[in-house]
mmCIF file with all atom_site columns, C-alpha atoms in Angstrom:
data_model
loop_
_atom_site.group_PDB
_atom_site.id
_atom_site.type_symbol
_atom_site.label_atom_id
_atom_site.label_alt_id
_atom_site.label_comp_id
_atom_site.label_asym_id
_atom_site.label_entity_id
_atom_site.label_seq_id
_atom_site.pdbx_PDB_ins_code
_atom_site.Cartn_x
_atom_site.Cartn_y
_atom_site.Cartn_z
_atom_site.occupancy
_atom_site.B_iso_or_equiv
_atom_site.pdbx_formal_charge
_atom_site.auth_seq_id
_atom_site.auth_comp_id
_atom_site.auth_asym_id
_atom_site.auth_atom_id
_atom_site.pdbx_PDB_model_num
ATOM 1   C CA . MET A 1 1   ? 34.153  12.121  15.877  1.00 0.00 ? 1   MET A CA 1
ATOM 2   C CA . LYS A 1 2   ? 34.719  11.730  12.128  1.00 0.00 ? 2   LYS A CA 1
ATOM 3   C CA . LYS A 1 3   ? 35.148  8.111   12.450  1.00 0.00 ? 3   LYS A CA 1
ATOM 4   C CA . LEU A 1 4   ? 31.951  7.937   14.295  1.00 0.00 ? 4   LEU A CA 1
ATOM 5   C CA . PHE A 1 5   ? 29.910  9.915   11.402  1.00 0.00 ? 5   PHE A CA 1
ATOM 6   C CA . THR A 1 6   ? 31.564  7.564   9.114   1.00 0.00 ? 6   THR A CA 1
ATOM 7   C CA . ILE A 1 7   ? 30.323  4.467   10.978  1.00 0.00 ? 7   ILE A CA 1
ATOM 8   C CA . LEU A 1 8   ? 27.096  6.044   11.375  1.00 0.00 ? 8   LEU A CA 1
ATOM 9   C CA . PHE A 1 9   ? 26.500  6.890   7.654   1.00 0.00 ? 9   PHE A CA 1
ATOM 10  C CA . LEU A 1 10  ? 27.515  3.491   6.574   1.00 0.00 ? 10  LEU A CA 1
ATOM 11  C CA . SER A 1 11  ? 25.215  1.639   8.857   1.00 0.00 ? 11  SER A CA 1
ATOM 12  C CA . ILE A 1 12  ? 22.312  3.981   7.799   1.00 0.00 ? 12  ILE A CA 1
ATOM 13  C CA . THR A 1 13  ? 23.246  3.335   4.162   1.00 0.00 ? 13  THR A CA 1
ATOM 14  C CA . THR A 1 14  ? 23.505  -0.358  4.718   1.00 0.00 ? 14  THR A CA 1
ATOM 15  C CA . ILE A 1 15  ? 20.032  -0.511  6.414   1.00 0.00 ? 15  ILE A CA 1
ATOM 16  C CA . ALA A 1 16  ? 18.399  1.580   3.856   1.00 0.00 ? 16  ALA A CA 1
ATOM 17  C CA . LEU A 1 17  ? 19.569  -0.563  0.868   1.00 0.00 ? 17  LEU A CA 1
ATOM 18  C CA . ALA A 1 18  ? 18.863  -3.933  2.531   1.00 0.00 ? 18  ALA A CA 1
ATOM 19  C CA . GLN A 1 19  ? 15.384  -4.998  1.489   1.00 0.00 ? 19  GLN A CA 1
ATOM 20  C CA . THR A 1 20  ? 13.593  -7.081  3.731   1.00 0.00 ? 20  THR A CA 1
ATOM 21  C CA . ASP A 1 21  ? 12.236  -10.448 2.509   1.00 0.00 ? 21  ASP A CA 1
ATOM 22  C CA . HIS A 1 22  ? 8.887   -9.099  2.649   1.00 0.00 ? 22  HIS A CA 1
ATOM 23  C CA . GLU A 1 23  ? 9.834   -6.176  0.218   1.00 0.00 ? 23  GLU A CA 1
ATOM 24  C CA . GLN A 1 24  ? 11.652  -8.593  -2.049  1.00 0.00 ? 24  GLN A CA 1
ATOM 25  C CA . ILE A 1 25  ? 8.711   -10.867 -2.358  1.00 0.00 ? 25  ILE A CA 1
ATOM 26  C CA . LYS A 1 26  ? 6.654   -7.817  -3.219  1.00 0.00 ? 26  LYS A CA 1
ATOM 27  C CA . THR A 1 27  ? 9.052   -6.761  -5.908  1.00 0.00 ? 27  THR A CA 1
ATOM 28  C CA . THR A 1 28  ? 9.176   -10.312 -7.229  1.00 0.00 ? 28  THR A CA 1
ATOM 29  C CA . ILE A 1 29  ? 5.308   -10.188 -7.670  1.00 0.00 ? 29  ILE A CA 1
ATOM 30  C CA . ASN A 1 30  ? 5.280   -6.801  -8.944  1.00 0.00 ? 30  ASN A CA 1
ATOM 31  C CA . GLN A 1 31  ? 7.540   -7.729  -11.835 1.00 0.00 ? 31  GLN A CA 1
ATOM 32  C CA . VAL A 1 32  ? 5.214   -10.049 -13.110 1.00 0.00 ? 32  VAL A CA 1
ATOM 33  C CA . PHE A 1 33  ? 2.440   -7.548  -13.445 1.00 0.00 ? 33  PHE A CA 1
ATOM 34  C CA . ASP A 1 34  ? 4.915   -4.905  -14.793 1.00 0.00 ? 34  ASP A CA 1
ATOM 35  C CA . GLY A 1 35  ? 5.846   -7.467  -17.371 1.00 0.00 ? 35  GLY A CA 1
ATOM 36  C CA . MET A 1 36  ? 2.193   -8.007  -18.195 1.00 0.00 ? 36  MET A CA 1
ATOM 37  C CA . ARG A 1 37  ? 1.565   -4.552  -18.969 1.00 0.00 ? 37  ARG A CA 1
ATOM 38  C CA . LYS A 1 38  ? 4.481   -4.245  -21.141 1.00 0.00 ? 38  LYS A CA 1
ATOM 39  C CA . ASN A 1 39  ? 4.097   -7.586  -23.082 1.00 0.00 ? 39  ASN A CA 1
ATOM 40  C CA . ASP A 1 40  ? 7.548   -8.405  -21.627 1.00 0.00 ? 40  ASP A CA 1
ATOM 41  C CA . THR A 1 41  ? 7.733   -12.034 -21.000 1.00 0.00 ? 41  THR A CA 1
ATOM 42  C CA . THR A 1 42  ? 11.483  -11.953 -20.358 1.00 0.00 ? 42  THR A CA 1
ATOM 43  C CA . LEU A 1 43  ? 10.949  -9.567  -17.418 1.00 0.00 ? 43  LEU A CA 1
ATOM 44  C CA . ILE A 1 44  ? 8.246   -12.305 -16.107 1.00 0.00 ? 44  ILE A CA 1
ATOM 45  C CA . ARG A 1 45  ? 10.500  -15.432 -16.698 1.00 0.00 ? 45  ARG A CA 1
ATOM 46  C CA . GLN A 1 46  ? 13.128  -13.845 -14.637 1.00 0.00 ? 46  GLN A CA 1
ATOM 47  C CA . VAL A 1 47  ? 11.035  -14.217 -11.378 1.00 0.00 ? 47  VAL A CA 1
ATOM 48  C CA . LEU A 1 48  ? 9.520   -17.651 -12.183 1.00 0.00 ? 48  LEU A CA 1
ATOM 49  C CA . TYR A 1 49  ? 10.790  -20.892 -10.733 1.00 0.00 ? 49  TYR A CA 1
ATOM 50  C CA . PRO A 1 50  ? 11.656  -23.159 -13.648 1.00 0.00 ? 50  PRO A CA 1
ATOM 51  C CA . SER A 1 51  ? 8.795   -25.531 -12.860 1.00 0.00 ? 51  SER A CA 1
ATOM 52  C CA . CYS A 1 52  ? 6.192   -22.754 -12.062 1.00 0.00 ? 52  CYS A CA 1
ATOM 53  C CA . PHE A 1 53  ? 2.654   -23.828 -12.239 1.00 0.00 ? 53  PHE A CA 1
ATOM 54  C CA . LEU A 1 54  ? -0.514  -21.790 -12.904 1.00 0.00 ? 54  LEU A CA 1
ATOM 55  C CA . LYS A 1 55  ? -3.763  -22.973 -11.755 1.00 0.00 ? 55  LYS A CA 1
ATOM 56  C CA . SER A 1 56  ? -7.232  -21.237 -11.621 1.00 0.00 ? 56  SER A CA 1
ATOM 57  C CA . ILE A 1 57  ? -10.435 -21.974 -9.198  1.00 0.00 ? 57  ILE A CA 1
ATOM 58  C CA . ILE A 1 58  ? -13.330 -21.752 -11.628 1.00 0.00 ? 58  ILE A CA 1
ATOM 59  C CA . LYS A 1 59  ? -16.930 -22.654 -12.049 1.00 0.00 ? 59  LYS A CA 1
ATOM 60  C CA . ASP A 1 60  ? -17.911 -24.534 -14.999 1.00 0.00 ? 60  ASP A CA 1
ATOM 61  C CA . LYS A 1 61  ? -21.155 -23.890 -16.980 1.00 0.00 ? 61  LYS A CA 1
ATOM 62  C CA . ASN A 1 62  ? -23.143 -26.310 -14.388 1.00 0.00 ? 62  ASN A CA 1
ATOM 63  C CA . GLY A 1 63  ? -21.841 -24.227 -11.498 1.00 0.00 ? 63  GLY A CA 1
ATOM 64  C CA . GLU A 1 64  ? -19.442 -26.859 -10.249 1.00 0.00 ? 64  GLU A CA 1
ATOM 65  C CA . VAL A 1 65  ? -16.047 -25.658 -8.940  1.00 0.00 ? 65  VAL A CA 1
ATOM 66  C CA . LYS A 1 66  ? -13.166 -27.008 -10.726 1.00 0.00 ? 66  LYS A CA 1
ATOM 67  C CA . LEU A 1 67  ? -9.237  -26.615 -10.391 1.00 0.00 ? 67  LEU A CA 1
ATOM 68  C CA . GLN A 1 68  ? -8.017  -25.746 -13.864 1.00 0.00 ? 68  GLN A CA 1
ATOM 69  C CA . GLU A 1 69  ? -4.491  -26.003 -14.883 1.00 0.00 ? 69  GLU A CA 1
ATOM 70  C CA . ASP A 1 70  ? -3.166  -23.613 -17.341 1.00 0.00 ? 70  ASP A CA 1
ATOM 71  C CA . PRO A 1 71  ? 0.404   -24.465 -18.874 1.00 0.00 ? 71  PRO A CA 1
ATOM 72  C CA . ILE A 1 72  ? 2.351   -21.379 -17.907 1.00 0.00 ? 72  ILE A CA 1
ATOM 73  C CA . SER A 1 73  ? 3.933   -21.401 -21.501 1.00 0.00 ? 73  SER A CA 1
ATOM 74  C CA . GLY A 1 74  ? 0.514   -20.673 -22.959 1.00 0.00 ? 74  GLY A CA 1
ATOM 75  C CA . TRP A 1 75  ? -0.207  -17.842 -20.498 1.00 0.00 ? 75  TRP A CA 1
ATOM 76  C CA . LEU A 1 76  ? 3.424   -16.371 -21.367 1.00 0.00 ? 76  LEU A CA 1
ATOM 77  C CA . LYS A 1 77  ? 2.728   -16.638 -24.925 1.00 0.00 ? 77  LYS A CA 1
ATOM 78  C CA . SER A 1 78  ? -0.853  -15.010 -24.558 1.00 0.00 ? 78  SER A CA 1
ATOM 79  C CA . VAL A 1 79  ? 0.787   -12.011 -22.368 1.00 0.00 ? 79  VAL A CA 1
ATOM 80  C CA . GLY A 1 80  ? 3.688   -11.786 -24.706 1.00 0.00 ? 80  GLY A CA 1
ATOM 81  C CA . THR A 1 81  ? 1.242   -11.257 -27.817 1.00 0.00 ? 81  THR A CA 1
ATOM 82  C CA . LYS A 1 82  ? 1.085   -7.245  -28.116 1.00 0.00 ? 82  LYS A CA 1
ATOM 83  C CA . ARG A 1 83  ? -2.377  -6.451  -29.200 1.00 0.00 ? 83  ARG A CA 1
ATOM 84  C CA . GLU A 1 84  ? -2.352  -2.774  -30.556 1.00 0.00 ? 84  GLU A CA 1
ATOM 85  C CA . GLY A 1 85  ? -4.307  -0.652  -28.198 1.00 0.00 ? 85  GLY A CA 1
ATOM 86  C CA . VAL A 1 86  ? -4.776  -3.207  -25.557 1.00 0.00 ? 86  VAL A CA 1
ATOM 87  C CA . VAL A 1 87  ? -3.347  -3.005  -22.013 1.00 0.00 ? 87  VAL A CA 1
ATOM 88  C CA . LEU A 1 88  ? -3.925  -5.789  -19.597 1.00 0.00 ? 88  LEU A CA 1
ATOM 89  C CA . ASP A 1 89  ? -3.506  -4.340  -16.061 1.00 0.00 ? 89  ASP A CA 1
ATOM 90  C CA . GLU A 1 90  ? -3.883  -6.514  -12.957 1.00 0.00 ? 90  GLU A CA 1
ATOM 91  C CA . ARG A 1 91  ? -3.856  -4.172  -9.929  1.00 0.00 ? 91  ARG A CA 1
ATOM 92  C CA . LEU A 1 92  ? -3.096  -5.844  -6.382  1.00 0.00 ? 92  LEU A CA 1
ATOM 93  C CA . THR A 1 93  ? -4.910  -4.187  -3.809  1.00 0.00 ? 93  THR A CA 1
ATOM 94  C CA . ALA A 1 94  ? -2.945  -5.758  -0.717  1.00 0.00 ? 94  ALA A CA 1
ATOM 95  C CA . TYR A 1 95  ? -0.306  -8.167  0.156   1.00 0.00 ? 95  TYR A CA 1
ATOM 96  C CA . ASP A 1 96  ? -0.424  -10.882 3.026   1.00 0.00 ? 96  ASP A CA 1
ATOM 97  C CA . ILE A 1 97  ? 2.687   -12.446 2.917   1.00 0.00 ? 97  ILE A CA 1
ATOM 98  C CA . LYS A 1 98  ? 3.969   -15.262 5.426   1.00 0.00 ? 98  LYS A CA 1
ATOM 99  C CA . ILE A 1 99  ? 7.319   -16.755 5.405   1.00 0.00 ? 99  ILE A CA 1
ATOM 100 C CA . ASP A 1 100 ? 8.949   -20.047 6.636   1.00 0.00 ? 100 ASP A CA 1
ATOM 101 C CA . GLY A 1 101 ? 12.566  -20.150 5.913   1.00 0.00 ? 101 GLY A CA 1
ATOM 102 C CA . GLU A 1 102 ? 13.026  -20.570 2.121   1.00 0.00 ? 102 GLU A CA 1
ATOM 103 C CA . MET A 1 103 ? 9.236   -20.753 1.495   1.00 0.00 ? 103 MET A CA 1
ATOM 104 C CA . ALA A 1 104 ? 6.580   -17.846 1.159   1.00 0.00 ? 104 ALA A CA 1
ATOM 105 C CA . ILE A 1 105 ? 3.118   -17.602 0.440   1.00 0.00 ? 105 ILE A CA 1
ATOM 106 C CA . ALA A 1 106 ? 1.487   -14.223 -0.577  1.00 0.00 ? 106 ALA A CA 1
ATOM 107 C CA . TRP A 1 107 ? -2.159  -13.675 -0.589  1.00 0.00 ? 107 TRP A CA 1
ATOM 108 C CA . THR A 1 108 ? -2.999  -10.823 -2.939  1.00 0.00 ? 108 THR A CA 1
ATOM 109 C CA . PRO A 1 109 ? -6.582  -9.500  -3.852  1.00 0.00 ? 109 PRO A CA 1
ATOM 110 C CA . TYR A 1 110 ? -6.595  -7.774  -7.243  1.00 0.00 ? 110 TYR A CA 1
ATOM 111 C CA . GLU A 1 111 ? -8.542  -5.962  -9.740  1.00 0.00 ? 111 GLU A CA 1
ATOM 112 C CA . PHE A 1 112 ? -8.090  -6.527  -13.436 1.00 0.00 ? 112 PHE A CA 1
ATOM 113 C CA . TYR A 1 113 ? -8.459  -3.974  -16.109 1.00 0.00 ? 113 TYR A CA 1
ATOM 114 C CA . ILE A 1 114 ? -8.478  -3.948  -19.841 1.00 0.00 ? 114 ILE A CA 1
ATOM 115 C CA . ASN A 1 115 ? -7.534  -0.377  -21.185 1.00 0.00 ? 115 ASN A CA 1
ATOM 116 C CA . ASP A 1 116 ? -8.475  0.938   -17.551 1.00 0.00 ? 116 ASP A CA 1
ATOM 117 C CA . LYS A 1 117 ? -11.895 -0.601  -17.912 1.00 0.00 ? 117 LYS A CA 1
ATOM 118 C CA . PHE A 1 118 ? -12.667 -2.904  -14.917 1.00 0.00 ? 118 PHE A CA 1
ATOM 119 C CA . ASN A 1 119 ? -13.146 -6.519  -16.107 1.00 0.00 ? 119 ASN A CA 1
ATOM 120 C CA . HIS A 1 120 ? -13.007 -8.665  -13.091 1.00 0.00 ? 120 HIS A CA 1
ATOM 121 C CA . CYS A 1 121 ? -11.552 -9.432  -9.473  1.00 0.00 ? 121 CYS A CA 1
ATOM 122 C CA . GLY A 1 122 ? -10.384 -12.169 -7.366  1.00 0.00 ? 122 GLY A CA 1
ATOM 123 C CA . VAL A 1 123 ? -7.299  -13.238 -5.395  1.00 0.00 ? 123 VAL A CA 1
ATOM 124 C CA . ASP A 1 124 ? -3.842  -14.478 -6.573  1.00 0.00 ? 124 ASP A CA 1
ATOM 125 C CA . VAL A 1 125 ? -2.034  -16.821 -4.116  1.00 0.00 ? 125 VAL A CA 1
ATOM 126 C CA . PHE A 1 126 ? 1.585   -16.934 -4.890  1.00 0.00 ? 126 PHE A CA 1
ATOM 127 C CA . THR A 1 127 ? 4.057   -19.975 -3.558  1.00 0.00 ? 127 THR A CA 1
ATOM 128 C CA . LEU A 1 128 ? 7.572   -18.500 -3.677  1.00 0.00 ? 128 LEU A CA 1
ATOM 129 C CA . ILE A 1 129 ? 10.913  -20.162 -2.963  1.00 0.00 ? 129 ILE A CA 1
ATOM 130 C CA . LYS A 1 130 ? 14.039  -18.153 -2.031  1.00 0.00 ? 130 LYS A CA 1
ATOM 131 C CA . THR A 1 131 ? 16.928  -19.280 -4.029  1.00 0.00 ? 131 THR A CA 1
ATOM 132 C CA . ASP A 1 132 ? 20.542  -18.046 -4.380  1.00 0.00 ? 132 ASP A CA 1
ATOM 133 C CA . LYS A 1 133 ? 19.056  -15.783 -7.232  1.00 0.00 ? 133 LYS A CA 1
ATOM 134 C CA . GLY A 1 134 ? 16.448  -14.268 -4.739  1.00 0.00 ? 134 GLY A CA 1
ATOM 135 C CA . TRP A 1 135 ? 12.687  -15.001 -4.411  1.00 0.00 ? 135 TRP A CA 1
ATOM 136 C CA . LYS A 1 136 ? 11.372  -17.065 -7.396  1.00 0.00 ? 136 LYS A CA 1
ATOM 137 C CA . ILE A 1 137 ? 7.648   -17.814 -7.968  1.00 0.00 ? 137 ILE A CA 1
ATOM 138 C CA . ALA A 1 138 ? 7.130   -21.557 -7.855  1.00 0.00 ? 138 ALA A CA 1
ATOM 139 C CA . GLY A 1 139 ? 3.395   -21.444 -8.503  1.00 0.00 ? 139 GLY A CA 1
ATOM 140 C CA . ILE A 1 140 ? 0.198   -19.277 -8.775  1.00 0.00 ? 140 ILE A CA 1
ATOM 141 C CA . VAL A 1 141 ? -3.437  -19.992 -7.853  1.00 0.00 ? 141 VAL A CA 1
ATOM 142 C CA . ASP A 1 142 ? -6.044  -17.543 -8.767  1.00 0.00 ? 142 ASP A CA 1
ATOM 143 C CA . THR A 1 143 ? -9.886  -16.872 -8.488  1.00 0.00 ? 143 THR A CA 1
ATOM 144 C CA . ARG A 1 144 ? -11.825 -14.638 -10.768 1.00 0.00 ? 144 ARG A CA 1
ATOM 145 C CA . ARG A 1 145 ? -15.292 -13.117 -10.297 1.00 0.00 ? 145 ARG A CA 1
ATOM 146 C CA . LYS A 1 146 ? -17.181 -10.209 -11.663 1.00 0.00 ? 146 LYS A CA 1
ATOM 147 C CA . GLU A 1 147 ? -19.458 -9.461  -8.596  1.00 0.00 ? 147 GLU A CA 1
ATOM 148 C CA . ASN A 1 148 ? -18.597 -8.501  -4.966  1.00 0.00 ? 148 ASN A CA 1
ATOM 149 C CA . CYS A 1 149 ? -15.410 -6.746  -5.929  1.00 0.00 ? 149 CYS A CA 1
ATOM 150 C CA . LYS A 1 150 ? -15.575 -3.550  -4.176  1.00 0.00 ? 150 LYS A CA 1
#
C-alpha cells in the first residue's frame, strides 16, 4: 500500500510540474512583456531567437498599408531605456496558439498602456521555434490602432 501511495504521489507531482507546450509558449511570450515593464532587456533577450525580427503593419500618412521592419536592437534599446515615472504595459487579452512540431504561432490581441493610461490596441503574432533550451521567439508582427479596441 505504501508503495502504491509513493507511485501515485510521484505521478501526480510529475504531472503538476510538467508544463505543456502551450503553457511554455505563454510563459515565453509573457517574459517579453514582464521585461518591458521592468526595462529589463536581459529578461527579454533570454526568450528571443538570435535572428528574431520585429515588424509592424502600419498605415502611412496617405493611408497606404505598409509592412515596417524595426531592428530588434533598436526596440530593445528603447525598451531598456528607463524613463523616470514611465511604465510601458502591453496587456495581452487572449492567446490563440497553434503548434506543429518545433514551430508555433501565437495570435495575441493586446491593449497598450502608458502609466495605466490606455494608448492603443492591436494584435501581436509571434512565431516561435522549439529549441533544446525551450521555446524561443523567432519573429513578431504587430498591428496598432486607437479605435475599435473594446
